[in-house]
Amino acid sequence: MMRTSRLAAIVAAVVLSGSGCTVIPVSGPYTVKDEGPGDPLSKSFQRMIPIPPQKTWGPDETIRGMQAAMAAYPDDPSILPLYLTPEARSKWSPAGPVTVIQDAYEVVPAPSRDGTETVQKITINGRYVAVIAEDDSYTPMAGAWDKPYDLVKDPQGGYRVNSLPSGLLLTDSDVRRAYRPTNLYYLNRNTQDRLVVDRVRLRLKTTETFAQTVLERLLKPPSTALEGAVATSFPPGTTIESVRSGEERVVINLSGAIDPLDLSTEDGLRAQIRYSLNKNEVAKGRIIEIQVDGEPYYTDRPNSDEHWLDDSGGSGYYVAKGAVHYLAKDGPGGVVAGAAGEARDGYSEFAVSKGGTPTVAAMTSTGISVAGLTAEGKWQEVIQGTALTPPTWNRDGSLWTYDRKNSVLLRYDPSNGRGPERVAAPKLAGLDVTRLRIARDGVRVAVTTGKNTVQTCALTGEGAGTMLGNLQALTTTEAGKGITDIAWADDEHLLVLVESEAGQILNEINVGDGESTGVPLKDRLESVAALGDRVLAEVQTKGVSKLLELNQDRQTWTTKIDPDAGAPLFPLG
């Protein structure tokens, strides 16, 4: 953690936040006692311990010392003001987004005329890494970050900073040391049968366990990416009274207007707590006992059956000569029942719903048609249009597309017997929408605009008030590159296939924080489909198609079907 050789007093201390408790099983209430460091509900981290500005420091050391004091500010706010003049202290506020820059930044002083100036102008030259917003969302940034500062000579020696933008400036190492990527779980607003993940960056605290930090944040609204799109089972005014742990049990004591007789609240509340703790590797494998005002509310066992994130049961499919085939464990399984299993020309961009009896949708020259995967299933055109994006299914059974010619988002619900309905999507107005894919959580939507940009949205509101909002940029390719295909792997990760003159790139992007992982390619892919860890891709060689599957090592591919295997499909996504 050394900032410069003359900042030897700035050291990193290893801190285990909070203290643990052991729960002693007895017949009745549980007795707890302090256990000290090593609490399974905590995460170890390094805490910056800054020192005040020194009389012998020049501008470079003063700026670096000030930045170190910023990194320590949430734990010790007393040091940073010592670096500021009274004027700067009166104006500066820690509130606002946290700016994250690369570790290697430069402090560049303006040329001195004769060395007698009392004000030294300097510039910090760095590179953006990210911005952590006030809602704890983490957004990667790129490009140069340059800020000017005025330093005033102190009559007693050294310098003080006379102008300072509000907010904290941290290095990438500061964030990696003190923050943790964290998944919070809320409920799908419309169906409330599915959890929706909200990925944020939470700062570890010396005053509480990480489990308590997670739960305290879970009581707050989601990040702006999911604003208006998700719900919570926690009634307003709910507070965390305590979080205690032992080898086999975690005891969470809540207070607030929680109705012990409301089973719907109970089911959602325990699911939000369990997944928000377990997916962040705190309380994993332990019984979670939830209390309300010290009284037993619910005991959640780690192996209890859950449906909240279950995407299993989704068979794989592929298209060959216009006919839909289903995949067996080791290869082709045969054609599906009904008209969808018959070879035909003019049908493309297939999509499969999920349910007891799946339905397949496909584009034609006049619109989008659907057919049930039953022996009686016939093709029926349900949305007309000559400039539609490929169809995508929602988990509620509705079919969606964007009419590029009329700039409207369309939703077709087979259950109501009516034609397609328009859904408000004001943020898409004026954009060249080329693809639209709804995630399996029924909330997030990935949209490609033009040839080079992927953005994410969310379905907000309820019923007739449903709209597509919360538009945020996810990734943009460079000039000369184009996006060939996108596919949801799970609720967090989107596969993006990029084409360029130099070859193809397949990236798996976490839509919550933009972190990207490249998937090695050997063959040129035509399309991709994914479901959890399974990734299928179509390859064409001299007009012959084959199907590949990504191996568990995420580095190599194995041929699944060769020849005559076209575009792969998974339900939803």
mmCIF file of N, CA and C in Angstrom, residues 226-346:
data_model
loop_
_atom_site.group_PDB
_atom_site.id
_atom_site.type_symbol
_atom_site.label_atom_id
_atom_site.label_comp_id
_atom_site.label_asym_id
_atom_site.label_seq_id
_atom_site.Cartn_x
_atom_site.Cartn_y
_atom_site.Cartn_z
ATOM 1 N N LEU A 226 -32.501 -1.251 -11.920
ATOM 2 C CA LEU A 226 -33.703 -2.043 -11.631
ATOM 3 C C LEU A 226 -34.805 -1.218 -10.964
ATOM 4 N N GLU A 227 -34.632 0.081 -10.937
ATOM 5 C CA GLU A 227 -35.639 0.947 -10.317
ATOM 6 C C GLU A 227 -36.990 0.779 -11.009
ATOM 7 N N GLY A 228 -38.021 0.487 -10.231
ATOM 8 C CA GLY A 228 -39.362 0.318 -10.786
ATOM 9 C C GLY A 228 -39.607 -1.021 -11.432
ATOM 10 N N ALA A 229 -38.584 -1.907 -11.437
ATOM 11 C CA ALA A 229 -38.720 -3.202 -12.105
ATOM 12 C C ALA A 229 -38.801 -4.367 -11.133
ATOM 13 N N VAL A 230 -38.431 -4.134 -9.877
ATOM 14 C CA VAL A 230 -38.418 -5.211 -8.893
ATOM 15 C C VAL A 230 -39.157 -4.779 -7.637
ATOM 16 N N ALA A 231 -39.468 -5.767 -6.801
ATOM 17 C CA ALA A 231 -40.168 -5.510 -5.531
ATOM 18 C C ALA A 231 -39.374 -6.159 -4.405
ATOM 19 N N THR A 232 -39.785 -5.889 -3.181
ATOM 20 C CA THR A 232 -39.148 -6.479 -2.014
ATOM 21 C C THR A 232 -40.218 -6.988 -1.059
ATOM 22 N N SER A 233 -39.864 -8.024 -0.295
ATOM 23 C CA SER A 233 -40.787 -8.557 0.704
ATOM 24 C C SER A 233 -40.642 -7.870 2.052
ATOM 25 N N PHE A 234 -39.644 -6.999 2.196
ATOM 26 C CA PHE A 234 -39.441 -6.304 3.462
ATOM 27 C C PHE A 234 -40.403 -5.118 3.565
ATOM 28 N N PRO A 235 -41.292 -5.094 4.549
ATOM 29 C CA PRO A 235 -42.182 -3.941 4.708
ATOM 30 C C PRO A 235 -41.375 -2.680 5.008
ATOM 31 N N PRO A 236 -41.908 -1.510 4.653
ATOM 32 C CA PRO A 236 -41.226 -0.255 4.991
ATOM 33 C C PRO A 236 -40.973 -0.168 6.496
ATOM 34 N N GLY A 237 -39.814 0.320 6.845
ATOM 35 C CA GLY A 237 -39.473 0.477 8.251
ATOM 36 C C GLY A 237 -38.778 -0.725 8.865
ATOM 37 N N THR A 238 -38.577 -1.802 8.087
ATOM 38 C CA THR A 238 -37.867 -2.963 8.615
ATOM 39 C C THR A 238 -36.417 -2.600 8.932
ATOM 40 N N THR A 239 -35.916 -3.061 10.046
ATOM 41 C CA THR A 239 -34.526 -2.808 10.422
ATOM 42 C C THR A 239 -33.864 -4.120 10.840
ATOM 43 N N ILE A 240 -32.536 -4.137 10.747
ATOM 44 C CA ILE A 240 -31.745 -5.274 11.187
ATOM 45 C C ILE A 240 -31.298 -4.984 12.612
ATOM 46 N N GLU A 241 -31.801 -5.728 13.570
ATOM 47 C CA GLU A 241 -31.415 -5.520 14.961
ATOM 48 C C GLU A 241 -30.082 -6.183 15.277
ATOM 49 N N SER A 242 -29.867 -7.387 14.744
ATOM 50 C CA SER A 242 -28.608 -8.084 14.993
ATOM 51 C C SER A 242 -28.455 -9.230 14.007
ATOM 52 N N VAL A 243 -27.188 -9.605 13.789
ATOM 53 C CA VAL A 243 -26.855 -10.785 12.988
ATOM 54 C C VAL A 243 -25.792 -11.546 13.766
ATOM 55 N N ARG A 244 -26.113 -12.773 14.175
ATOM 56 C CA ARG A 244 -25.185 -13.573 14.962
ATOM 57 C C ARG A 244 -24.961 -14.909 14.265
ATOM 58 N N SER A 245 -23.796 -15.507 14.519
ATOM 59 C CA SER A 245 -23.480 -16.726 13.785
ATOM 60 C C SER A 245 -22.785 -17.744 14.659
ATOM 61 N N GLY A 246 -22.875 -18.982 14.211
ATOM 62 C CA GLY A 246 -22.143 -20.086 14.810
ATOM 63 C C GLY A 246 -21.725 -21.031 13.716
ATOM 64 N N GLU A 247 -21.242 -22.206 14.076
ATOM 65 C CA GLU A 247 -20.758 -23.147 13.072
ATOM 66 C C GLU A 247 -21.874 -23.664 12.186
ATOM 67 N N GLU A 248 -23.083 -23.766 12.700
ATOM 68 C CA GLU A 248 -24.169 -24.360 11.932
ATOM 69 C C GLU A 248 -25.359 -23.435 11.736
ATOM 70 N N ARG A 249 -25.348 -22.274 12.361
ATOM 71 C CA ARG A 249 -26.562 -21.461 12.371
ATOM 72 C C ARG A 249 -26.228 -19.979 12.303
ATOM 73 N N VAL A 250 -27.071 -19.257 11.569
ATOM 74 C CA VAL A 250 -27.033 -17.794 11.549
ATOM 75 C C VAL A 250 -28.377 -17.303 12.073
ATOM 76 N N VAL A 251 -28.345 -16.403 13.029
ATOM 77 C CA VAL A 251 -29.570 -15.865 13.621
ATOM 78 C C VAL A 251 -29.683 -14.402 13.239
ATOM 79 N N ILE A 252 -30.747 -14.054 12.524
ATOM 80 C CA ILE A 252 -30.992 -12.682 12.072
ATOM 81 C C ILE A 252 -32.238 -12.173 12.775
ATOM 82 N N ASN A 253 -32.092 -11.118 13.542
ATOM 83 C CA ASN A 253 -33.211 -10.549 14.279
ATOM 84 C C ASN A 253 -33.654 -9.262 13.597
ATOM 85 N N LEU A 254 -34.882 -9.270 13.092
ATOM 86 C CA LEU A 254 -35.458 -8.112 12.414
ATOM 87 C C LEU A 254 -36.455 -7.421 13.329
ATOM 88 N N SER A 255 -36.755 -6.179 13.020
ATOM 89 C CA SER A 255 -37.862 -5.491 13.679
ATOM 90 C C SER A 255 -38.602 -4.697 12.622
ATOM 91 N N GLY A 256 -39.876 -4.450 12.880
ATOM 92 C CA GLY A 256 -40.686 -3.722 11.918
ATOM 93 C C GLY A 256 -42.042 -4.362 11.745
ATOM 94 N N ALA A 257 -42.771 -3.866 10.756
ATOM 95 C CA ALA A 257 -44.160 -4.289 10.554
ATOM 96 C C ALA A 257 -44.239 -5.561 9.716
ATOM 97 N N ILE A 258 -43.616 -6.638 10.171
ATOM 98 C CA ILE A 258 -43.658 -7.918 9.465
ATOM 99 C C ILE A 258 -44.789 -8.753 10.047
ATOM 100 N N ASP A 259 -45.717 -9.170 9.206
ATOM 101 C CA ASP A 259 -46.875 -9.946 9.641
ATOM 102 C C ASP A 259 -46.515 -11.431 9.662
ATOM 103 N N PRO A 260 -46.443 -12.061 10.822
ATOM 104 C CA PRO A 260 -46.060 -13.479 10.884
ATOM 105 C C PRO A 260 -47.048 -14.404 10.168
ATOM 106 N N LEU A 261 -48.260 -13.927 9.899
ATOM 107 C CA LEU A 261 -49.270 -14.769 9.257
ATOM 108 C C LEU A 261 -49.301 -14.613 7.741
ATOM 109 N N ASP A 262 -48.531 -13.693 7.208
ATOM 110 C CA ASP A 262 -48.511 -13.460 5.763
ATOM 111 C C ASP A 262 -47.484 -14.389 5.134
ATOM 112 N N LEU A 263 -47.949 -15.517 4.603
ATOM 113 C CA LEU A 263 -47.042 -16.528 4.067
ATOM 114 C C LEU A 263 -46.334 -16.055 2.801
ATOM 115 N N SER A 264 -46.975 -15.210 1.999
ATOM 116 C CA SER A 264 -46.335 -14.718 0.773
ATOM 117 C C SER A 264 -45.135 -13.842 1.108
ATOM 118 N N THR A 265 -45.273 -13.020 2.139
ATOM 119 C CA THR A 265 -44.148 -12.204 2.587
ATOM 120 C C THR A 265 -43.037 -13.080 3.133
ATOM 121 N N GLU A 266 -43.419 -14.084 3.914
ATOM 122 C CA GLU A 266 -42.434 -14.979 4.516
ATOM 123 C C GLU A 266 -41.597 -15.678 3.453
ATOM 124 N N ASP A 267 -42.240 -16.203 2.413
ATOM 125 C CA ASP A 267 -41.544 -16.951 1.374
ATOM 126 C C ASP A 267 -40.541 -16.061 0.632
ATOM 127 N N GLY A 268 -40.986 -14.883 0.220
ATOM 128 C CA GLY A 268 -40.103 -13.982 -0.504
ATOM 129 C C GLY A 268 -38.997 -13.425 0.369
ATOM 130 N N LEU A 269 -39.322 -13.120 1.623
ATOM 131 C CA LEU A 269 -38.346 -12.527 2.527
ATOM 132 C C LEU A 269 -37.194 -13.487 2.796
ATOM 133 N N ARG A 270 -37.514 -14.736 3.089
ATOM 134 C CA ARG A 270 -36.433 -15.685 3.367
ATOM 135 C C ARG A 270 -35.615 -15.959 2.109
ATOM 136 N N ALA A 271 -36.255 -15.935 0.929
ATOM 137 C CA ALA A 271 -35.506 -16.150 -0.309
ATOM 138 C C ALA A 271 -34.535 -14.994 -0.558
ATOM 139 N N GLN A 272 -34.976 -13.766 -0.349
ATOM 140 C CA GLN A 272 -34.084 -12.620 -0.527
ATOM 141 C C GLN A 272 -32.895 -12.692 0.426
ATOM 142 N N ILE A 273 -33.165 -13.069 1.681
ATOM 143 C CA ILE A 273 -32.088 -13.161 2.666
ATOM 144 C C ILE A 273 -31.129 -14.294 2.319
ATOM 145 N N ARG A 274 -31.690 -15.475 2.054
ATOM 146 C CA ARG A 274 -30.834 -16.630 1.809
ATOM 147 C C ARG A 274 -29.903 -16.414 0.621
ATOM 148 N N TYR A 275 -30.465 -15.977 -0.516
ATOM 149 C CA TYR A 275 -29.634 -15.847 -1.707
ATOM 150 C C TYR A 275 -28.665 -14.671 -1.598
ATOM 151 N N SER A 276 -29.073 -13.602 -0.950
ATOM 152 C CA SER A 276 -28.166 -12.462 -0.798
ATOM 153 C C SER A 276 -26.985 -12.804 0.108
ATOM 154 N N LEU A 277 -27.175 -13.698 1.054
ATOM 155 C CA LEU A 277 -26.060 -14.135 1.902
ATOM 156 C C LEU A 277 -25.261 -15.252 1.245
ATOM 157 N N ASN A 278 -25.944 -16.283 0.757
ATOM 158 C CA ASN A 278 -25.231 -17.440 0.229
ATOM 159 C C ASN A 278 -24.479 -17.157 -1.056
ATOM 160 N N LYS A 279 -25.050 -16.365 -1.945
ATOM 161 C CA LYS A 279 -24.371 -16.073 -3.208
ATOM 162 C C LYS A 279 -23.154 -15.183 -3.005
ATOM 163 N N ASN A 280 -23.048 -14.556 -1.852
ATOM 164 C CA ASN A 280 -21.866 -13.753 -1.529
ATOM 165 C C ASN A 280 -20.945 -14.480 -0.544
ATOM 166 N N GLU A 281 -21.200 -15.790 -0.401
ATOM 167 C CA GLU A 281 -20.332 -16.673 0.377
ATOM 168 C C GLU A 281 -20.210 -16.261 1.842
ATOM 169 N N VAL A 282 -21.292 -15.788 2.387
ATOM 170 C CA VAL A 282 -21.389 -15.625 3.837
ATOM 171 C C VAL A 282 -22.637 -16.400 4.266
ATOM 172 N N ALA A 283 -22.526 -17.103 5.349
ATOM 173 C CA ALA A 283 -23.608 -17.955 5.875
ATOM 174 C C ALA A 283 -23.873 -19.165 5.000
ATOM 175 N N LYS A 284 -22.978 -19.446 4.043
ATOM 176 C CA LYS A 284 -23.219 -20.544 3.118
ATOM 177 C C LYS A 284 -23.207 -21.886 3.846
ATOM 178 N N GLY A 285 -24.235 -22.710 3.594
ATOM 179 C CA GLY A 285 -24.320 -24.027 4.187
ATOM 180 C C GLY A 285 -24.852 -24.036 5.603
ATOM 181 N N ARG A 286 -25.218 -22.883 6.140
ATOM 182 C CA ARG A 286 -25.699 -22.821 7.512
ATOM 183 C C ARG A 286 -27.225 -22.645 7.554
ATOM 184 N N ILE A 287 -27.816 -23.111 8.606
ATOM 185 C CA ILE A 287 -29.234 -22.843 8.855
ATOM 186 C C ILE A 287 -29.381 -21.346 9.120
ATOM 187 N N ILE A 288 -30.382 -20.742 8.512
ATOM 188 C CA ILE A 288 -30.651 -19.330 8.745
ATOM 189 C C ILE A 288 -31.942 -19.207 9.546
ATOM 190 N N GLU A 289 -31.809 -18.742 10.764
ATOM 191 C CA GLU A 289 -32.981 -18.529 11.613
ATOM 192 C C GLU A 289 -33.340 -17.047 11.585
ATOM 193 N N ILE A 290 -34.549 -16.761 11.164
ATOM 194 C CA ILE A 290 -35.032 -15.381 11.096
ATOM 195 C C ILE A 290 -35.966 -15.139 12.276
ATOM 196 N N GLN A 291 -35.680 -14.086 13.021
ATOM 197 C CA GLN A 291 -36.517 -13.684 14.144
ATOM 198 C C GLN A 291 -37.114 -12.301 13.866
ATOM 199 N N VAL A 292 -38.228 -12.020 14.490
ATOM 200 C CA VAL A 292 -38.838 -10.688 14.445
ATOM 201 C C VAL A 292 -39.029 -10.234 15.881
ATOM 202 N N ASP A 293 -38.325 -9.166 16.242
ATOM 203 C CA ASP A 293 -38.340 -8.659 17.619
ATOM 204 C C ASP A 293 -37.977 -9.751 18.617
ATOM 205 N N GLY A 294 -37.009 -10.596 18.235
ATOM 206 C CA GLY A 294 -36.528 -11.642 19.122
ATOM 207 C C GLY A 294 -37.351 -12.906 19.142
ATOM 208 N N GLU A 295 -38.511 -12.918 18.453
ATOM 209 C CA GLU A 295 -39.376 -14.092 18.432
ATOM 210 C C GLU A 295 -39.144 -14.880 17.149
ATOM 211 N N PRO A 296 -39.189 -16.218 17.189
ATOM 212 C CA PRO A 296 -38.980 -17.036 15.983
ATOM 213 C C PRO A 296 -39.970 -16.657 14.878
ATOM 214 N N TYR A 297 -39.445 -16.537 13.659
ATOM 215 C CA TYR A 297 -40.279 -16.206 12.502
ATOM 216 C C TYR A 297 -40.202 -17.317 11.462
ATOM 217 N N TYR A 298 -38.978 -17.710 11.100
ATOM 218 C CA TYR A 298 -38.822 -18.789 10.111
ATOM 219 C C TYR A 298 -37.413 -19.355 10.234
ATOM 220 N N THR A 299 -37.304 -20.674 10.082
ATOM 221 C CA THR A 299 -36.002 -21.335 10.047
ATOM 222 C C THR A 299 -35.795 -21.899 8.652
ATOM 223 N N ASP A 300 -34.778 -21.411 7.974
ATOM 224 C CA ASP A 300 -34.512 -21.763 6.582
ATOM 225 C C ASP A 300 -33.316 -22.706 6.530
ATOM 226 N N ARG A 301 -33.556 -23.940 6.091
ATOM 227 C CA ARG A 301 -32.483 -24.925 6.048
ATOM 228 C C ARG A 301 -31.790 -24.890 4.683
ATOM 229 N N PRO A 302 -30.480 -25.115 4.651
ATOM 230 C CA PRO A 302 -29.723 -24.907 3.420
ATOM 231 C C PRO A 302 -30.107 -25.814 2.264
ATOM 232 N N ASN A 303 -30.658 -26.991 2.534
ATOM 233 C CA ASN A 303 -30.980 -27.934 1.465
ATOM 234 C C ASN A 303 -32.454 -27.943 1.091
ATOM 235 N N SER A 304 -33.203 -26.953 1.535
ATOM 236 C CA SER A 304 -34.622 -26.913 1.195
ATOM 237 C C SER A 304 -34.799 -26.625 -0.291
ATOM 238 N N ASP A 305 -35.848 -27.186 -0.857
ATOM 239 C CA ASP A 305 -36.097 -27.050 -2.297
ATOM 240 C C ASP A 305 -36.479 -25.616 -2.637
ATOM 241 N N GLU A 306 -35.926 -25.108 -3.727
ATOM 242 C CA GLU A 306 -36.208 -23.728 -4.128
ATOM 243 C C GLU A 306 -36.421 -23.634 -5.635
ATOM 244 N N HIS A 307 -37.214 -22.666 -6.044
ATOM 245 C CA HIS A 307 -37.481 -22.436 -7.456
ATOM 246 C C HIS A 307 -37.034 -21.047 -7.897
ATOM 247 N N TRP A 308 -36.488 -20.268 -6.988
ATOM 248 C CA TRP A 308 -36.320 -18.831 -7.223
ATOM 249 C C TRP A 308 -35.341 -18.503 -8.345
ATOM 250 N N LEU A 309 -34.354 -19.355 -8.564
ATOM 251 C CA LEU A 309 -33.394 -19.105 -9.650
ATOM 252 C C LEU A 309 -33.282 -20.319 -10.566
ATOM 253 N N ASP A 310 -34.269 -21.166 -10.554
ATOM 254 C CA ASP A 310 -34.190 -22.432 -11.266
ATOM 255 C C ASP A 310 -34.499 -22.248 -12.757
ATOM 256 N N ASP A 311 -33.506 -22.540 -13.599
ATOM 257 C CA ASP A 311 -33.710 -22.527 -15.051
ATOM 258 C C ASP A 311 -33.584 -23.927 -15.639
ATOM 259 N N SER A 312 -33.629 -24.946 -14.788
ATOM 260 C CA SER A 312 -33.481 -26.313 -15.261
ATOM 261 C C SER A 312 -34.722 -26.739 -16.038
ATOM 262 N N GLY A 313 -34.592 -27.839 -16.720
ATOM 263 C CA GLY A 313 -35.719 -28.345 -17.489
ATOM 264 C C GLY A 313 -35.828 -27.731 -18.861
ATOM 265 N N GLY A 314 -34.872 -26.871 -19.216
ATOM 266 C CA GLY A 314 -34.900 -26.253 -20.534
ATOM 267 C C GLY A 314 -34.115 -27.083 -21.534
ATOM 268 N N SER A 315 -34.812 -27.817 -22.404
ATOM 269 C CA SER A 315 -34.135 -28.641 -23.391
ATOM 270 C C SER A 315 -33.454 -27.776 -24.433
ATOM 271 N N GLY A 316 -32.392 -28.309 -25.022
ATOM 272 C CA GLY A 316 -31.735 -27.608 -26.114
ATOM 273 C C GLY A 316 -32.368 -27.987 -27.447
ATOM 274 N N TYR A 317 -32.359 -27.066 -28.373
ATOM 275 C CA TYR A 317 -32.909 -27.280 -29.711
ATOM 276 C C TYR A 317 -31.921 -26.758 -30.744
ATOM 277 N N TYR A 318 -32.159 -27.149 -32.007
ATOM 278 C CA TYR A 318 -31.432 -26.545 -33.117
ATOM 279 C C TYR A 318 -32.314 -26.614 -34.356
ATOM 280 N N VAL A 319 -31.968 -25.824 -35.349
ATOM 281 C CA VAL A 319 -32.756 -25.737 -36.567
ATOM 282 C C VAL A 319 -31.943 -26.298 -37.726
ATOM 283 N N ALA A 320 -32.539 -27.170 -38.515
ATOM 284 C CA ALA A 320 -31.899 -27.727 -39.708
ATOM 285 C C ALA A 320 -32.905 -27.718 -40.848
ATOM 286 N N LYS A 321 -32.567 -27.003 -41.914
ATOM 287 C CA LYS A 321 -33.423 -26.904 -43.092
ATOM 288 C C LYS A 321 -34.828 -26.417 -42.736
ATOM 289 N N GLY A 322 -34.889 -25.489 -41.809
ATOM 290 C CA GLY A 322 -36.164 -24.884 -41.440
ATOM 291 C C GLY A 322 -36.984 -25.687 -40.464
ATOM 292 N N ALA A 323 -36.492 -26.850 -40.040
ATOM 293 C CA ALA A 323 -37.223 -27.685 -39.080
ATOM 294 C C ALA A 323 -36.528 -27.613 -37.725
ATOM 295 N N VAL A 324 -37.327 -27.594 -36.664
ATOM 296 C CA VAL A 324 -36.788 -27.530 -35.307
ATOM 297 C C VAL A 324 -36.562 -28.944 -34.788
ATOM 298 N N HIS A 325 -35.356 -29.201 -34.282
ATOM 299 C CA HIS A 325 -34.995 -30.489 -33.703
ATOM 300 C C HIS A 325 -34.692 -30.296 -32.220
ATOM 301 N N TYR A 326 -34.912 -31.338 -31.435
ATOM 302 C CA TYR A 326 -34.511 -31.263 -30.027
ATOM 303 C C TYR A 326 -33.226 -32.064 -29.833
ATOM 304 N N LEU A 327 -32.462 -31.663 -28.833
ATOM 305 C CA LEU A 327 -31.186 -32.290 -28.556
ATOM 306 C C LEU A 327 -31.339 -33.382 -27.509
ATOM 307 N N ALA A 328 -30.693 -34.513 -27.745
ATOM 308 C CA ALA A 328 -30.577 -35.543 -26.731
ATOM 309 C C ALA A 328 -29.298 -35.296 -25.936
ATOM 310 N N LYS A 329 -29.014 -36.134 -24.963
ATOM 311 C CA LYS A 329 -27.862 -35.919 -24.093
ATOM 312 C C LYS A 329 -26.556 -35.902 -24.866
ATOM 313 N N ASP A 330 -26.423 -36.801 -25.831
ATOM 314 C CA ASP A 330 -25.143 -36.937 -26.529
ATOM 315 C C ASP A 330 -25.199 -36.529 -28.000
ATOM 316 N N GLY A 331 -26.320 -36.014 -28.461
ATOM 317 C CA GLY A 331 -26.395 -35.637 -29.865
ATOM 318 C C GLY A 331 -27.815 -35.355 -30.292
ATOM 319 N N PRO A 332 -28.117 -35.576 -31.567
ATOM 320 C CA PRO A 332 -29.466 -35.265 -32.069
ATOM 321 C C PRO A 332 -30.512 -36.166 -31.430
ATOM 322 N N GLY A 333 -31.682 -35.570 -31.192
ATOM 323 C CA GLY A 333 -32.752 -36.334 -30.578
ATOM 324 C C GLY A 333 -33.928 -36.577 -31.499
ATOM 325 N N GLY A 334 -34.062 -35.771 -32.543
ATOM 326 C CA GLY A 334 -35.177 -35.915 -33.462
ATOM 327 C C GLY A 334 -35.903 -34.599 -33.654
ATOM 328 N N VAL A 335 -36.870 -34.578 -34.576
ATOM 329 C CA VAL A 335 -37.625 -33.363 -34.837
ATOM 330 C C VAL A 335 -38.712 -33.212 -33.789
ATOM 331 N N VAL A 336 -39.109 -31.966 -33.531
ATOM 332 C CA VAL A 336 -40.201 -31.709 -32.600
ATOM 333 C C VAL A 336 -41.517 -32.052 -33.266
ATOM 334 N N ALA A 337 -42.552 -32.182 -32.461
ATOM 335 C CA ALA A 337 -43.872 -32.522 -32.985
ATOM 336 C C ALA A 337 -44.506 -31.336 -33.689
ATOM 337 N N GLY A 338 -45.406 -31.626 -34.634
ATOM 338 C CA GLY A 338 -46.182 -30.582 -35.281
ATOM 339 C C GLY A 338 -45.459 -29.913 -36.433
ATOM 340 N N ALA A 339 -46.060 -28.814 -36.889
ATOM 341 C CA ALA A 339 -45.544 -28.116 -38.074
ATOM 342 C C ALA A 339 -44.140 -27.568 -37.868
ATOM 343 N N ALA A 340 -43.768 -27.240 -36.620
ATOM 344 C CA ALA A 340 -42.435 -26.696 -36.367
ATOM 345 C C ALA A 340 -41.344 -27.707 -36.679
ATOM 346 N N GLY A 341 -41.685 -29.002 -36.708
ATOM 347 C CA GLY A 341 -40.708 -30.029 -37.014
ATOM 348 C C GLY A 341 -40.619 -30.371 -38.479
ATOM 349 N N GLU A 342 -41.376 -29.652 -39.319
ATOM 350 C CA GLU A 342 -41.365 -29.904 -40.760
ATOM 351 C C GLU A 342 -40.415 -28.948 -41.463
ATOM 352 N N ALA A 343 -39.616 -29.482 -42.388
ATOM 353 C CA ALA A 343 -38.680 -28.645 -43.145
ATOM 354 C C ALA A 343 -39.452 -27.661 -44.015
ATOM 355 N N ARG A 344 -38.997 -26.422 -44.058
ATOM 356 C CA ARG A 344 -39.641 -25.410 -44.880
ATOM 357 C C ARG A 344 -38.690 -24.241 -45.063
ATOM 358 N N ASP A 345 -38.884 -23.512 -46.138
ATOM 359 C CA ASP A 345 -38.082 -22.330 -46.436
ATOM 360 C C ASP A 345 -38.789 -21.078 -45.925
ATOM 361 N N GLY A 346 -38.007 -20.016 -45.728
ATOM 362 C CA GLY A 346 -38.583 -18.717 -45.408
ATOM 363 C C GLY A 346 -38.790 -18.458 -43.935
#
